[in-house]
């Protein structure tokens, strides 16, 4: 997803996207987007990690990672990593958490042109991102209602 003139003034549910500019802090690093953080954590080489953090756009971060050696265990840990990153995003940006919770109990379909693992295209795709957003939404609502207290 690309907006050559920048993100819309009122982005609505676009704030749920991993490419949306929402800096997150994980450990001692600040990442410009969830997408940047995801690709940094996927890559082995520390110099390449720094380049990915500094990438102007999430697409550039993904391209840099694609030209790099990924962690050998990345297929096993990537869903857990993404879950942690999404939790951080919505904890650190409560206004985006409100947008996510406002989706109610709706099934979330994440449109991802480049991945049928994370997204869905037509009838194809595993929609992991949509499922994780639904999980985070449920956790946020439960916390707001003190269900687990």
mmCIF file of C-alpha atoms in Angstrom, residues 1-147:
data_model
loop_
_atom_site.group_PDB
_atom_site.id
_atom_site.type_symbol
_atom_site.label_atom_id
_atom_site.label_comp_id
_atom_site.label_asym_id
_atom_site.label_seq_id
_atom_site.Cartn_x
_atom_site.Cartn_y
_atom_site.Cartn_z
ATOM 1 C CA UNK A 1 0.000 0.000 0.000
ATOM 2 C CA UNK A 2 1.452 3.305 -1.050
ATOM 3 C CA UNK A 3 0.408 6.927 -0.769
ATOM 4 C CA UNK A 4 2.778 9.007 -2.951
ATOM 5 C CA UNK A 5 1.428 12.242 -1.439
ATOM 6 C CA UNK A 6 1.528 10.914 2.101
ATOM 7 C CA UNK A 7 -1.056 9.265 4.297
ATOM 8 C CA UNK A 8 -4.586 10.709 4.230
ATOM 9 C CA UNK A 9 -5.292 13.463 6.754
ATOM 10 C CA UNK A 10 -7.914 11.220 8.355
ATOM 11 C CA UNK A 11 -6.416 7.747 7.922
ATOM 12 C CA UNK A 12 -9.282 5.872 9.592
ATOM 13 C CA UNK A 13 -8.518 2.161 9.781
ATOM 14 C CA UNK A 14 -5.290 2.633 7.813
ATOM 15 C CA UNK A 15 -3.682 3.181 11.240
ATOM 16 C CA UNK A 16 -4.012 -0.591 11.701
ATOM 17 C CA UNK A 17 -1.543 -1.264 8.896
ATOM 18 C CA UNK A 18 2.040 -2.208 9.721
ATOM 19 C CA UNK A 19 3.308 0.437 7.302
ATOM 20 C CA UNK A 20 1.496 3.267 9.078
ATOM 21 C CA UNK A 21 3.982 5.684 10.704
ATOM 22 C CA UNK A 22 3.601 4.792 14.366
ATOM 23 C CA UNK A 23 6.992 4.639 16.098
ATOM 24 C CA UNK A 24 7.322 1.796 18.586
ATOM 25 C CA UNK A 25 9.933 1.144 21.235
ATOM 26 C CA UNK A 26 11.102 -2.428 21.727
ATOM 27 C CA UNK A 27 13.980 -2.862 24.156
ATOM 28 C CA UNK A 28 16.392 0.012 23.611
ATOM 29 C CA UNK A 29 15.431 0.659 19.983
ATOM 30 C CA UNK A 30 12.808 2.886 18.419
ATOM 31 C CA UNK A 31 11.395 1.742 15.099
ATOM 32 C CA UNK A 32 9.504 4.056 12.723
ATOM 33 C CA UNK A 33 6.839 1.428 11.963
ATOM 34 C CA UNK A 34 5.878 -2.118 12.896
ATOM 35 C CA UNK A 35 7.130 -3.163 9.453
ATOM 36 C CA UNK A 36 10.587 -1.715 10.135
ATOM 37 C CA UNK A 37 10.777 -3.532 13.479
ATOM 38 C CA UNK A 38 9.645 -6.816 11.959
ATOM 39 C CA UNK A 39 12.330 -6.758 9.272
ATOM 40 C CA UNK A 40 15.085 -5.641 11.665
ATOM 41 C CA UNK A 41 14.281 -8.565 13.951
ATOM 42 C CA UNK A 42 14.280 -10.958 10.987
ATOM 43 C CA UNK A 43 17.808 -10.090 9.863
ATOM 44 C CA UNK A 44 21.029 -11.479 11.334
ATOM 45 C CA UNK A 45 23.541 -8.779 10.310
ATOM 46 C CA UNK A 46 23.693 -5.803 12.727
ATOM 47 C CA UNK A 47 24.862 -3.345 10.073
ATOM 48 C CA UNK A 48 21.928 -4.324 7.867
ATOM 49 C CA UNK A 49 19.600 -3.934 10.868
ATOM 50 C CA UNK A 50 20.756 -0.317 11.223
ATOM 51 C CA UNK A 51 20.137 0.270 7.512
ATOM 52 C CA UNK A 52 16.632 -1.166 7.831
ATOM 53 C CA UNK A 53 15.800 1.087 10.799
ATOM 54 C CA UNK A 54 16.931 4.057 8.714
ATOM 55 C CA UNK A 55 15.005 3.049 5.594
ATOM 56 C CA UNK A 56 12.755 5.857 4.403
ATOM 57 C CA UNK A 57 9.739 3.639 3.685
ATOM 58 C CA UNK A 58 8.588 0.250 4.989
ATOM 59 C CA UNK A 59 8.867 -1.099 1.448
ATOM 60 C CA UNK A 60 12.547 -0.121 1.434
ATOM 61 C CA UNK A 61 13.013 -1.873 4.793
ATOM 62 C CA UNK A 62 11.468 -5.039 3.364
ATOM 63 C CA UNK A 63 13.692 -4.888 0.284
ATOM 64 C CA UNK A 64 16.824 -4.506 2.422
ATOM 65 C CA UNK A 65 15.775 -7.492 4.528
ATOM 66 C CA UNK A 66 15.008 -9.512 1.415
ATOM 67 C CA UNK A 67 18.593 -9.023 0.275
ATOM 68 C CA UNK A 68 19.915 -10.210 3.660
ATOM 69 C CA UNK A 69 20.372 -13.407 5.612
ATOM 70 C CA UNK A 70 17.365 -14.036 7.831
ATOM 71 C CA UNK A 71 17.453 -15.796 11.171
ATOM 72 C CA UNK A 72 17.407 -19.546 10.687
ATOM 73 C CA UNK A 73 14.466 -19.876 13.054
ATOM 74 C CA UNK A 74 12.474 -17.034 11.477
ATOM 75 C CA UNK A 75 9.641 -19.244 10.152
ATOM 76 C CA UNK A 76 9.126 -20.591 13.685
ATOM 77 C CA UNK A 77 9.221 -17.242 15.518
ATOM 78 C CA UNK A 78 7.775 -14.696 13.078
ATOM 79 C CA UNK A 79 4.171 -14.950 14.314
ATOM 80 C CA UNK A 80 5.276 -14.496 17.942
ATOM 81 C CA UNK A 81 7.450 -11.533 16.927
ATOM 82 C CA UNK A 82 4.599 -9.892 15.023
ATOM 83 C CA UNK A 83 2.246 -10.436 17.961
ATOM 84 C CA UNK A 84 4.696 -8.666 20.294
ATOM 85 C CA UNK A 85 5.132 -5.791 17.849
ATOM 86 C CA UNK A 86 1.387 -5.301 17.447
ATOM 87 C CA UNK A 87 0.864 -5.336 21.208
ATOM 88 C CA UNK A 88 3.549 -2.659 21.529
ATOM 89 C CA UNK A 89 1.980 -0.524 18.800
ATOM 90 C CA UNK A 90 -1.460 -0.503 20.361
ATOM 91 C CA UNK A 91 -0.152 -0.060 23.923
ATOM 92 C CA UNK A 92 2.077 2.835 22.884
ATOM 93 C CA UNK A 93 -0.568 4.465 20.649
ATOM 94 C CA UNK A 94 -3.896 4.354 22.526
ATOM 95 C CA UNK A 95 -5.610 6.362 19.786
ATOM 96 C CA UNK A 96 -4.906 3.499 17.376
ATOM 97 C CA UNK A 97 -6.122 0.992 19.962
ATOM 98 C CA UNK A 98 -9.431 2.903 19.986
ATOM 99 C CA UNK A 99 -9.659 2.543 16.207
ATOM 100 C CA UNK A 100 -8.989 -1.188 16.473
ATOM 101 C CA UNK A 101 -11.567 -1.670 19.226
ATOM 102 C CA UNK A 102 -14.109 0.308 17.194
ATOM 103 C CA UNK A 103 -14.091 -2.504 14.630
ATOM 104 C CA UNK A 104 -16.217 -4.461 17.124
ATOM 105 C CA UNK A 105 -16.425 -8.189 16.532
ATOM 106 C CA UNK A 106 -15.959 -7.863 12.778
ATOM 107 C CA UNK A 107 -13.701 -10.359 11.042
ATOM 108 C CA UNK A 108 -10.633 -8.438 9.920
ATOM 109 C CA UNK A 109 -9.277 -9.204 6.473
ATOM 110 C CA UNK A 110 -5.775 -7.871 5.985
ATOM 111 C CA UNK A 111 -5.126 -7.134 2.327
ATOM 112 C CA UNK A 112 -1.509 -7.886 1.578
ATOM 113 C CA UNK A 113 -0.415 -7.944 -2.044
ATOM 114 C CA UNK A 114 2.950 -9.512 -1.334
ATOM 115 C CA UNK A 115 2.060 -12.242 1.141
ATOM 116 C CA UNK A 116 -0.659 -14.841 1.368
ATOM 117 C CA UNK A 117 0.747 -15.760 4.777
ATOM 118 C CA UNK A 118 0.040 -12.409 6.446
ATOM 119 C CA UNK A 119 -2.846 -11.314 4.292
ATOM 120 C CA UNK A 120 -5.579 -12.399 1.984
ATOM 121 C CA UNK A 121 -6.157 -11.838 -1.720
ATOM 122 C CA UNK A 122 -9.555 -12.888 -2.935
ATOM 123 C CA UNK A 123 -10.097 -16.396 -1.637
ATOM 124 C CA UNK A 124 -6.384 -17.049 -1.087
ATOM 125 C CA UNK A 125 -4.345 -16.385 1.995
ATOM 126 C CA UNK A 126 -3.981 -17.348 5.623
ATOM 127 C CA UNK A 127 -4.736 -13.832 6.916
ATOM 128 C CA UNK A 128 -2.448 -14.122 9.941
ATOM 129 C CA UNK A 129 -2.346 -10.344 10.286
ATOM 130 C CA UNK A 130 -6.122 -10.112 10.405
ATOM 131 C CA UNK A 131 -6.235 -12.875 13.004
ATOM 132 C CA UNK A 132 -3.555 -11.221 15.146
ATOM 133 C CA UNK A 133 -5.365 -7.884 14.991
ATOM 134 C CA UNK A 134 -8.528 -9.661 16.160
ATOM 135 C CA UNK A 135 -6.563 -11.210 19.046
ATOM 136 C CA UNK A 136 -5.073 -7.861 20.094
ATOM 137 C CA UNK A 137 -8.514 -6.251 19.808
ATOM 138 C CA UNK A 138 -9.960 -8.896 22.120
ATOM 139 C CA UNK A 139 -7.160 -8.334 24.649
ATOM 140 C CA UNK A 140 -7.686 -4.560 24.550
ATOM 141 C CA UNK A 141 -11.436 -4.878 25.089
ATOM 142 C CA UNK A 142 -10.944 -7.384 27.923
ATOM 143 C CA UNK A 143 -8.462 -5.022 29.603
ATOM 144 C CA UNK A 144 -10.779 -2.035 29.197
ATOM 145 C CA UNK A 145 -13.650 -3.990 30.778
ATOM 146 C CA UNK A 146 -11.425 -5.452 33.532
ATOM 147 C CA UNK A 147 -12.546 -8.928 32.501
#
